[in-house]
Coordinates of C-alpha atoms and ligand atoms in Angstrom, one line a residue:
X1 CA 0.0 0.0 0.0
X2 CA 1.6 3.9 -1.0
X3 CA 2.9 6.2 1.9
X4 CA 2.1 9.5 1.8
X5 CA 4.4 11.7 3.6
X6 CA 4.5 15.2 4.0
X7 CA 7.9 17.0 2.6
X8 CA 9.2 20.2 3.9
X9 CA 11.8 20.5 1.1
X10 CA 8.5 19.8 -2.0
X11 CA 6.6 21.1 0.6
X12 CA 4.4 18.7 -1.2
X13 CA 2.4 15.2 0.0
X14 CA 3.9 12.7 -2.0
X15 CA 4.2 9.5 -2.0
X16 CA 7.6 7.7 -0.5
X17 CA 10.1 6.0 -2.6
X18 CA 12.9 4.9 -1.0
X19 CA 16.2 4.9 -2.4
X20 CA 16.7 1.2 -2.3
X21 CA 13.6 -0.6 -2.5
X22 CA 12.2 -2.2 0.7
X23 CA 14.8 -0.4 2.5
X24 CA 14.6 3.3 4.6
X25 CA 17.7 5.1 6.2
X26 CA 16.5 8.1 8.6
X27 CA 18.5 10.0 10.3
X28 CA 16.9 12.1 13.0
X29 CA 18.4 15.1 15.5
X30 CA 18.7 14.2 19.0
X31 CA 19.2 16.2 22.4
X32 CA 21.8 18.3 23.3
X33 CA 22.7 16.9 26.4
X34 CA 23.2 19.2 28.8
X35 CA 20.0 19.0 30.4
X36 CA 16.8 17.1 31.1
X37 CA 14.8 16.9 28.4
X38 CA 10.9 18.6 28.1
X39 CA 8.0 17.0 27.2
X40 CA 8.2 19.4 24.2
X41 CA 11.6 16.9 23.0
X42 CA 9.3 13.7 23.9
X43 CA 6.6 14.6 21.6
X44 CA 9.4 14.9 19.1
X45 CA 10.7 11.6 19.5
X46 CA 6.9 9.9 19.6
X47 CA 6.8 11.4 16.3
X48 CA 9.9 9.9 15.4
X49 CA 8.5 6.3 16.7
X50 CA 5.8 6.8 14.8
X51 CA 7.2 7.0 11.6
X52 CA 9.9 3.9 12.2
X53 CA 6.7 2.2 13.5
X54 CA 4.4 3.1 10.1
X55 CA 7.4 2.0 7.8
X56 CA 8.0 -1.2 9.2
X57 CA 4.1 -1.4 9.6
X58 CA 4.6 -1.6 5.8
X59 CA 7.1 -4.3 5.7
X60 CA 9.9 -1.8 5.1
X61 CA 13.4 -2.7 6.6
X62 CA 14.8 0.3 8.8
X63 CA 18.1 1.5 9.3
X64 CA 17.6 4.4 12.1
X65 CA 20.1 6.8 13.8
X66 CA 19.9 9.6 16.2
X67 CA 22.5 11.9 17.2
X68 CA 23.4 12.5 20.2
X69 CA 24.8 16.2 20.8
X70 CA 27.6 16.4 23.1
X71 CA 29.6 19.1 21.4
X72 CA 29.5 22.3 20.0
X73 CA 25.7 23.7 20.2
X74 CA 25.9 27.2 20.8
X75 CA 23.5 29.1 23.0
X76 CA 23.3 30.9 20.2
X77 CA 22.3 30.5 16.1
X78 CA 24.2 33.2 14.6
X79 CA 27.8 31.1 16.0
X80 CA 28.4 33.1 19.4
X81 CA 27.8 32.8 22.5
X82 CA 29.1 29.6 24.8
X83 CA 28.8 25.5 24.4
X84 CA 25.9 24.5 26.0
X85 CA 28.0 21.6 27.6
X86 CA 30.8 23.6 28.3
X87 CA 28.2 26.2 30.3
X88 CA 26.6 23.1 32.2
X89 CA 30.6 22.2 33.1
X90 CA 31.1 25.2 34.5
X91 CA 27.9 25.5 36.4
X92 CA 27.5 22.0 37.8
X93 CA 31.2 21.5 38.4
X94 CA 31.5 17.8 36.5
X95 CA 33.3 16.6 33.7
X96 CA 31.9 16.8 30.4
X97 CA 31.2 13.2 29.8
X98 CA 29.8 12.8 33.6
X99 CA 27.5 15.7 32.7
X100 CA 26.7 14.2 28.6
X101 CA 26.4 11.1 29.7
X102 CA 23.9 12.0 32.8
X103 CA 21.2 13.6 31.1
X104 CA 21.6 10.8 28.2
X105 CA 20.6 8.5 30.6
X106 CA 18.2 10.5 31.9
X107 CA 16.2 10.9 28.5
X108 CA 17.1 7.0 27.4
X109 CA 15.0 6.3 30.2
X110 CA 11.8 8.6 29.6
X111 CA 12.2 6.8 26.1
X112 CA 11.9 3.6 27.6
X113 CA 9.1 4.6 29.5
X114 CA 7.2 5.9 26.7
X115 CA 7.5 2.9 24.5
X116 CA 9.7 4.8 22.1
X117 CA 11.9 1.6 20.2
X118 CA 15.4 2.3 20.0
X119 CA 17.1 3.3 17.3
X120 CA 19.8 1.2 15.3
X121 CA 22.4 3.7 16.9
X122 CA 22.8 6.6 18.8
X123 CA 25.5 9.0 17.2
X124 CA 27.5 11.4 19.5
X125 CA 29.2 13.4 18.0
X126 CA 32.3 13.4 20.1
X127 CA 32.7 10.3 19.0
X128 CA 32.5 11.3 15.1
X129 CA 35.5 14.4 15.0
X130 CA 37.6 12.6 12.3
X131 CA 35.1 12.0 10.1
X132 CA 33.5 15.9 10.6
X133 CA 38.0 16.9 10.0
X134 CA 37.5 15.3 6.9
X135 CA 34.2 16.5 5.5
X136 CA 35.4 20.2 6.4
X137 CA 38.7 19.5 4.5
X138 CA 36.7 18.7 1.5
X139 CA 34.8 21.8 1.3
X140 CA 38.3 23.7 2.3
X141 CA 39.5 21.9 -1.3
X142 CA 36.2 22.9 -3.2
X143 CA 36.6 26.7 -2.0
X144 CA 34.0 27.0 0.0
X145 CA 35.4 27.7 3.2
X146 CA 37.4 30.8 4.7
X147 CA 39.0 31.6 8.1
X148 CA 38.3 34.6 10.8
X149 CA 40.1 35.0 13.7
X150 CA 37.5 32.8 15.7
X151 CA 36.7 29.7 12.9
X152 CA 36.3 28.4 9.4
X153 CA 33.4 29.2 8.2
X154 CA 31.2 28.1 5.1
X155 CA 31.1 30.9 2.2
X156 CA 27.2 30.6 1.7
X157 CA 27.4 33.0 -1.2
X158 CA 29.4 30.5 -3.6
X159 CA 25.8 28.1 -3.1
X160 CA 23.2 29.4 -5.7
X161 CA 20.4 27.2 -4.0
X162 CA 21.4 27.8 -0.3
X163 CA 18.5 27.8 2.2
X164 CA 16.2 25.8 -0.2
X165 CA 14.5 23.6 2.5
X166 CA 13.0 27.3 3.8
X167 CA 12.9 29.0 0.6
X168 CA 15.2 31.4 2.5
X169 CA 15.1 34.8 1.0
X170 CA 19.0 35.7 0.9
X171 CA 18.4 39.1 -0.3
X172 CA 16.0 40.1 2.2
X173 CA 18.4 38.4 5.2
X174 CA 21.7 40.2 3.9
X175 CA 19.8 43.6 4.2
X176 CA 17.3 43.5 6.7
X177 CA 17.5 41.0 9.8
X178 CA 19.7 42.1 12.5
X179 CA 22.4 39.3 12.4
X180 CA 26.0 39.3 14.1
X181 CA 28.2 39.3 11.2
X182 CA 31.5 40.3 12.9
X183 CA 33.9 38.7 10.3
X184 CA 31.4 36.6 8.8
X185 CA 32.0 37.6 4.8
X186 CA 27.8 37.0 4.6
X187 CA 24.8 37.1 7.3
X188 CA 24.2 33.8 6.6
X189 CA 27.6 32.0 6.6
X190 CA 28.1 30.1 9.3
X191 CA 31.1 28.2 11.4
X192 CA 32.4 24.9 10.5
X193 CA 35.6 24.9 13.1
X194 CA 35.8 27.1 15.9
X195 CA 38.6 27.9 17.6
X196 CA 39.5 27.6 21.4
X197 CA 39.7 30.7 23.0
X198 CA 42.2 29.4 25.4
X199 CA 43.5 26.1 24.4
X200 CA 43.0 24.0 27.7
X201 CA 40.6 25.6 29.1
X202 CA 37.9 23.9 27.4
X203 CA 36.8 20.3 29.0
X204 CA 35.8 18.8 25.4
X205 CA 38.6 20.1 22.1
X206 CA 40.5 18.7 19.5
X207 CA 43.6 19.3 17.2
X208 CA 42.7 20.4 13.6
X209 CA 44.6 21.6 10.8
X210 CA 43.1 24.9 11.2
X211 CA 44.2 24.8 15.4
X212 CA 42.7 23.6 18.4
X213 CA 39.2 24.2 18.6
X214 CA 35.5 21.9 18.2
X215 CA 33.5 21.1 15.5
X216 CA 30.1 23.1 14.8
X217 CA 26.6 21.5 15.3
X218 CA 26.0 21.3 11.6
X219 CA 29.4 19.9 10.7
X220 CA 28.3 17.3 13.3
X221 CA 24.9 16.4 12.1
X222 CA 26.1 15.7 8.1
X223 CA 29.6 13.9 8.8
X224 CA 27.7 11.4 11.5
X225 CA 24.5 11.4 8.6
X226 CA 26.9 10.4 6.0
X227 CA 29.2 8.1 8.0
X228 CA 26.3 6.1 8.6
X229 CA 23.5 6.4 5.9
X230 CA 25.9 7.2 3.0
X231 CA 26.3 9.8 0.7
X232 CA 22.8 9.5 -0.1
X233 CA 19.6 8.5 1.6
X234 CA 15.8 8.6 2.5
X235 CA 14.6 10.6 5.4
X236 CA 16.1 13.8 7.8
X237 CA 13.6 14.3 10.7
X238 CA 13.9 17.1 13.6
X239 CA 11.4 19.5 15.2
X240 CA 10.3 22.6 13.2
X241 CA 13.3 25.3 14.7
X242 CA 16.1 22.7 13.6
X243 CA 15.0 23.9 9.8
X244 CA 17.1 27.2 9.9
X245 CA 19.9 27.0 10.0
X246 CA 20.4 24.2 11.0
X247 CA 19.0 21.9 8.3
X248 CA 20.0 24.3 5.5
X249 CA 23.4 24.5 6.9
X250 CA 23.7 20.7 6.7
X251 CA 22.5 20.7 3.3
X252 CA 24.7 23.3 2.2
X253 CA 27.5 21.3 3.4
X254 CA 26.7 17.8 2.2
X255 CA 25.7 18.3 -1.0
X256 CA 28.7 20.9 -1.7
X257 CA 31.0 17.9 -0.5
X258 CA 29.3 15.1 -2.5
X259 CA 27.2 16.5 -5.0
X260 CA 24.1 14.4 -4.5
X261 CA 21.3 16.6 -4.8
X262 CA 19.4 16.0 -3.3
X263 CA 21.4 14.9 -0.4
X264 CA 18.2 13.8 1.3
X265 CA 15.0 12.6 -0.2
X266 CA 12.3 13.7 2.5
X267 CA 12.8 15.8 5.4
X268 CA 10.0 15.8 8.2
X269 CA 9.4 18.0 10.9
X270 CA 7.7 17.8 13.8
X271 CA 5.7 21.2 15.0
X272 CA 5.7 22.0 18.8
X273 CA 4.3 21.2 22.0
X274 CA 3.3 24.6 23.8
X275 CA 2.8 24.7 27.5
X276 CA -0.9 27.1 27.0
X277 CA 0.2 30.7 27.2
X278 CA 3.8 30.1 27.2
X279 CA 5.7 30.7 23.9
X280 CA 7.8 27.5 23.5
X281 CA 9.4 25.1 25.7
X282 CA 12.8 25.2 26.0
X283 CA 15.2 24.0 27.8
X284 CA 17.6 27.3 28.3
X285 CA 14.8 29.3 29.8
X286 CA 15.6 26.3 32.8
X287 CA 11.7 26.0 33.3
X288 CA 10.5 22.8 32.1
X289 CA 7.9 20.6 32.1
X290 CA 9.5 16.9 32.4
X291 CA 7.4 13.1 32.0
X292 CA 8.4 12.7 35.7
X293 CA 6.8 15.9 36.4
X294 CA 3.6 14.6 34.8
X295 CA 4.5 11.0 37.0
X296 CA 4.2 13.0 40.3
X297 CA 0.7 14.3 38.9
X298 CA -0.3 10.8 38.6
X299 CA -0.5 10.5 34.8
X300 CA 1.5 7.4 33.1
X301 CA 4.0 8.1 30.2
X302 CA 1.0 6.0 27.9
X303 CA -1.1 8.6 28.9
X304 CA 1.3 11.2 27.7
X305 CA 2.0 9.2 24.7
X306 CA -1.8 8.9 24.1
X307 CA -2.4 12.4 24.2
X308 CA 0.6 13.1 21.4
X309 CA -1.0 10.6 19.0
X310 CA -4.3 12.7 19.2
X311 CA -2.5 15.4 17.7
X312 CA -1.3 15.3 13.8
X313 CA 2.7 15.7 14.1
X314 CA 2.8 18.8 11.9
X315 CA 0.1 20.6 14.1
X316 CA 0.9 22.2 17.3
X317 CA 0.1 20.8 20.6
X318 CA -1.5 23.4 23.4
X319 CA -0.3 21.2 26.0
X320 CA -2.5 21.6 29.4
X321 CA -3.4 19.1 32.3
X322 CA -7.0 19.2 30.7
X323 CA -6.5 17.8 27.6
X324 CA -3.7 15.3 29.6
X325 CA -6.7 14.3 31.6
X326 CA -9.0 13.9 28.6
X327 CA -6.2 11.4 27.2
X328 CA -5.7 9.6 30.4
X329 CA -9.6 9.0 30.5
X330 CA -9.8 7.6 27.1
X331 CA -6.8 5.5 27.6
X332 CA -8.4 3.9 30.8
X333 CA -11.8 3.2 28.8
X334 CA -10.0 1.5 25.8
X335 CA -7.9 -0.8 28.0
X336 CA -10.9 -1.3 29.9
X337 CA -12.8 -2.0 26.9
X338 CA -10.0 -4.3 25.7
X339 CA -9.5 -6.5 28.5
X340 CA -13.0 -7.2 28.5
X341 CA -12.8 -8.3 24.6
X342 CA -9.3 -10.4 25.5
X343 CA -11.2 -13.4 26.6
X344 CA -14.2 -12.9 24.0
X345 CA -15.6 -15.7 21.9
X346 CA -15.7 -15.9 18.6
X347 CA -14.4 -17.3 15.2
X348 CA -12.0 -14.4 13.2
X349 CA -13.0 -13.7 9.7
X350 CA -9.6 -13.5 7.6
X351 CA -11.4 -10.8 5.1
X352 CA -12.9 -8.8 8.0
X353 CA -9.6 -8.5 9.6
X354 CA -8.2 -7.8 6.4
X355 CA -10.4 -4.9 5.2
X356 CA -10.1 -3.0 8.9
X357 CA -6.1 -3.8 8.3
X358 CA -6.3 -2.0 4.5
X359 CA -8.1 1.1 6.2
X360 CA -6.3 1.4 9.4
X361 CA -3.1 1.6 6.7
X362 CA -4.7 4.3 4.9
X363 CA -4.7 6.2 7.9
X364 CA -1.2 6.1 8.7
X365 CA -0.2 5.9 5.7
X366 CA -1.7 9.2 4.6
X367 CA 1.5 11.3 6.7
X368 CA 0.8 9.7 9.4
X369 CA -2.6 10.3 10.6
X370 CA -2.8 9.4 13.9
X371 CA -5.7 11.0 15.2
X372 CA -7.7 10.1 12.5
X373 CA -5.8 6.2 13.1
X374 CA -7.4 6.6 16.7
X375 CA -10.7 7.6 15.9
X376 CA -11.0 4.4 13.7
X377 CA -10.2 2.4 16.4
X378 CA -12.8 3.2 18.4
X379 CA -15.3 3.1 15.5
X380 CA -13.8 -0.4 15.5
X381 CA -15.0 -1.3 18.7
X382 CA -18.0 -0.2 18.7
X383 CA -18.4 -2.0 15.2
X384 CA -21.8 -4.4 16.0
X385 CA -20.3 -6.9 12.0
X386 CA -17.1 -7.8 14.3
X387 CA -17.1 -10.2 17.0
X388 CA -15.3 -9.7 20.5
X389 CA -12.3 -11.6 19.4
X390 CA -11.4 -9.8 15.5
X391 CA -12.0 -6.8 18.1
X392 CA -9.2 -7.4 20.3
X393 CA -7.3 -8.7 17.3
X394 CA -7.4 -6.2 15.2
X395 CA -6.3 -3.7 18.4
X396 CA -3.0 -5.4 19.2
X397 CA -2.3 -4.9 15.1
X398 CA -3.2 -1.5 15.2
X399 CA -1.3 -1.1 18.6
X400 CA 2.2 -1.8 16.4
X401 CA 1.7 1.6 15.2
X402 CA 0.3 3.3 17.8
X403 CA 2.7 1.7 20.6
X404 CA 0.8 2.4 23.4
X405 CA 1.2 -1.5 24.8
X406 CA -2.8 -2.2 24.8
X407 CA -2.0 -5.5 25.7
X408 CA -0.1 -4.9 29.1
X409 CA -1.7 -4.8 31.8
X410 CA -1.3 -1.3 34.2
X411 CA 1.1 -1.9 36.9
X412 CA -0.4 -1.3 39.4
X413 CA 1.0 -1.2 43.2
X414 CA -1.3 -2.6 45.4
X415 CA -0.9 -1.9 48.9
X416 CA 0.2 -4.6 51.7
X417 CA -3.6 -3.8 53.4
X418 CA -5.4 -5.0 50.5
X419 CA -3.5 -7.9 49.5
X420 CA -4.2 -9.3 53.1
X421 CA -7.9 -8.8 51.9
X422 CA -7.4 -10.8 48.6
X423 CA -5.7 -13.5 50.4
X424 CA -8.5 -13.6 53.2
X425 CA -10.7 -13.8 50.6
X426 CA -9.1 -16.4 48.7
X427 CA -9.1 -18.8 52.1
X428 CA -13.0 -18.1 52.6
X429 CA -13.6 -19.4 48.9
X430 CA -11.6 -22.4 49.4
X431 CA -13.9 -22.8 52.4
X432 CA -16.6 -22.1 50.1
X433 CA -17.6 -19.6 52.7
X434 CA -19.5 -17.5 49.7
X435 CA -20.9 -14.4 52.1
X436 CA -17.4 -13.6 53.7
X437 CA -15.7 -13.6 50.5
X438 CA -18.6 -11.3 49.3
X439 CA -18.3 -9.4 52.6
X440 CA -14.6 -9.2 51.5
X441 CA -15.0 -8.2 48.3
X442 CA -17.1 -5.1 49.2
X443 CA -14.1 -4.2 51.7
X444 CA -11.3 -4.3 48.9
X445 CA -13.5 -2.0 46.6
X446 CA -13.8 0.4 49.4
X447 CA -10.0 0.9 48.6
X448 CA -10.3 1.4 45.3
X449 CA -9.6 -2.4 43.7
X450 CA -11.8 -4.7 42.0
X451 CA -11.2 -8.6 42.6
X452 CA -11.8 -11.0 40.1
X453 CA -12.0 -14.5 40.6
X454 CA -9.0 -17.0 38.2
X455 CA -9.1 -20.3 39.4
X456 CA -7.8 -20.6 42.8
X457 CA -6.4 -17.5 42.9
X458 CA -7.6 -13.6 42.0
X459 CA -7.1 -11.3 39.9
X460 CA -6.9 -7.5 41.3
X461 CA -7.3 -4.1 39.4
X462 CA -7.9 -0.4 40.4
X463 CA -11.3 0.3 39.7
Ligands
LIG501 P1 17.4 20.0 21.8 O1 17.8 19.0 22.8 O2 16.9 21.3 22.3 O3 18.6 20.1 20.8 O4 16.2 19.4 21.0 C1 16.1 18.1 20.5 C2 15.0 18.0 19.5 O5 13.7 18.2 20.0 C3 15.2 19.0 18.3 O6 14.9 18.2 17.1 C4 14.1 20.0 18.5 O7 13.6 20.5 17.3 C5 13.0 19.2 19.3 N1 12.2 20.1 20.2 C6 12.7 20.9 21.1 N2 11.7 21.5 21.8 C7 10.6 21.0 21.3 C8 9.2 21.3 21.6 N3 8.8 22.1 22.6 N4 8.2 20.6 20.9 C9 8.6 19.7 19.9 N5 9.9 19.5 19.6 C10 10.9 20.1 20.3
LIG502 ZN1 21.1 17.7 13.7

């Protein structure tokens, strides 16, 4: 069945050809790591998940990397201002890798928790600065570079078709927008190498041919791209403010090395989660929103995760505890619903499974239509033609998109008090002493848990 993705570059919906048939390379941009990560960067990275999840949904093989940024982000665009790791150094007092390698952690696990899968490698760029000496030493041979007293920078004036992905108006940028140019030869250009101020004084820097120094975030992102996609290949994804610069930058750089235009086929962005009223979240403002903040509240990653798939990925998301507690209802009802169906009756009709299969694909496939992938599920269960068991079928194959593990039970902690109950209650009905175990029964639900009777033993869940 076609994919339909949307492309910022066509800024078309098209649908997908890989390079290679039956197989996908996507590269995707990761965190900086010099913090813990928002809820904003989860949604991101749910999006990401759903796409791998889609493509393999349609039998494609997937060959997925995320970078992992432990080098050279500014705090600022226009290539000033500090590291961000170097900042966190100074202002936690730890080592760079201590500090990289914390918040990594930190977000791994949120990933984890939301039933992100994992991709095929996670690329840090620190571990990547011979192959980003080589890439800059190409474009040094082709011309394209020159050198200011603070870094090599990429001549963006030599590139006819520079800032493409955006449609960038060059013109309009040299004249108008207030830019710090310094010894930048154009607004635009922007720094491939950049010196140490102090050599050793930095935690994280390298020798070069041009001096000691570190590589620049976009240098990054296109050597550890190539190194592990090729020269060549299918999909870029990253959140809507990674187009400029800092997709056009990467552009400008890999296809001036290689010449493969274009360098990649379909780029996808993700917009942005909004806390309500606040502009966007981001991590340097230091106020954030993180999924163990929402855990505190009482919501479950799923439920977070449930709430992003309600969204399209190229709409924003006014995030708010309302809508959070809209999701987390819905959620409960459909695994409620679902354990119900689990031990339904029933013969499965191969065509009727089929057919809800061939929509449910349209769905997704048409740029990944989540909320509209939702909706159909629950027009699905409320479908009178299907029995209990093409019902709870059908779910768990629409749950390989979706990935919100319909099938697994909550775990739930059940406190010491009311597993004393259940077990009181289990002797009685060995007994066969029916009106205690009722009388029992009434107790546990007092506390909030429902019992249900397997066998000799019981089964317990929050009511
Ligand atoms: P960072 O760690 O800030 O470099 O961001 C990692 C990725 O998350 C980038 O691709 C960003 O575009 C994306 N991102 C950051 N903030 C948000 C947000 N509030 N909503 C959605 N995506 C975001
Ligand atoms: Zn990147």
């Amino acid at each position: 069945m076609t994919l339909k993705l949307y492309n910022t570059l066509t800024r078309k919906k098209g649908i997908f050809k890989p390079i290679k048939k039956g197989h996908v390379g996507i590269y995707g941009c990761g965190p900086t790591v010099y913090w813990y990560q928002h809820i904003g960067g989860m949604r991101r990275y749910i999006f990401e998940d759903i796409l791998v999840r889609t493509l393999l949904f349609n039998d494609y093989k997937v060959k997925h990397i995320i970078n992992v940024t432990d080098v050279g982000h500014l705090t600022s665009d226009a290539d000033t201002g500090e590291d961000k790791i170097e900042k966190a150094v100074k202002k936690e007092g730890k080592t760079a890798k201590e500090i990289t390698h914390y918040y990594f952690n930190d977000f791994e696990k949120d990933l984890e928790k939301l039933n992100v899968m994992m991709p095929d490698k996670w690329a840090w760029a620190t571990e990547y600065i011979k192959e980003q000496i080589g890439l800059l030493k190409i474009l040094e041979k082709k011309g394209f570079t020159y050198e200011t007293s603070d870094g090599i920078y990429f001549d963006t004036s030599k590139l006819k078709d520079y800032g493409k992905l955006v449609m960038l108006d060059k013109e309009g940028l040299q004249e108008g927008k207030r830019i710090d140019v310094k010894e930048k030869k154009n607004k635009t250009d922007f720094a491939l190498w950049k010196f140490s101020e102090k050599p050793g004084e930095r935690q994280q820097e390298w020798d070069s041919p041009w001096g000691v120094g570190f590589p620049g975030w976009h240098l990054e992102c296109s050597a550890m791209a190539i190194k592990n996609l090729g020269k060549q290949f299918d999909i870029h994804t990253g959140g809507i403010d990674n187009m400029n610069p800092h997709h056009i930058n990467e552009i400008a750089q890999s296809e001036t090395a290689f010449g493969k235009k274009p360098w990649v086929k379909y780029w996808l962005h993700n917009d942005f989660l909004n806390l309500k009223l606040k502009e966007k979240m981001s991590k340097s403002t230091g106020q954030i929103v993180r999924l163990e903040t929402l855990e505190e509240k009482g919501y479950s990653p799923m439920d977070f995760r449930y709430l992003c798939l309600l969204t399209h990925y190229r709409k924003i998301i006014e995030f708010d505890l309302k809508n959070l507690d809209a999701a987390k209802n819905s959620l409960k009802r459909l695994k409620n619903i679902l354990s119900e169906l689990k031990n339904g009756s029933g013969k499965t009709n191969k065509r009727n499974l089929e057919m809800a299969k061939k929509q449910f694909t349209e769905f997704v496939n048409d740029d990944l239509n989540t909320p509209r992938a939702l909706s159909y599920l629950w027009e699905i269960l409320r479908e009178d033609r299907l029995n209990n068991s093409e019902k709870y079928r059908l779910a768990l194959e629409f749950d390989k998109v979706f990935g919100l593990g319909l099938d697994k039970e909550d775990k739930i902690k059940i406190p010491a008090d009311v597993k004393k109950l259940v077990k009181e209650r289990e002797n009685c009905r060995r007994k066969k002493d029916w009106a205690q175990a009722d009388n029992l029964r009434k107790k546990i639900k007092q506390k909030g848990f429902s019992v249900e009777d397997v066998g000799e033993g019981s089964k317990v869940r929050l009511v």
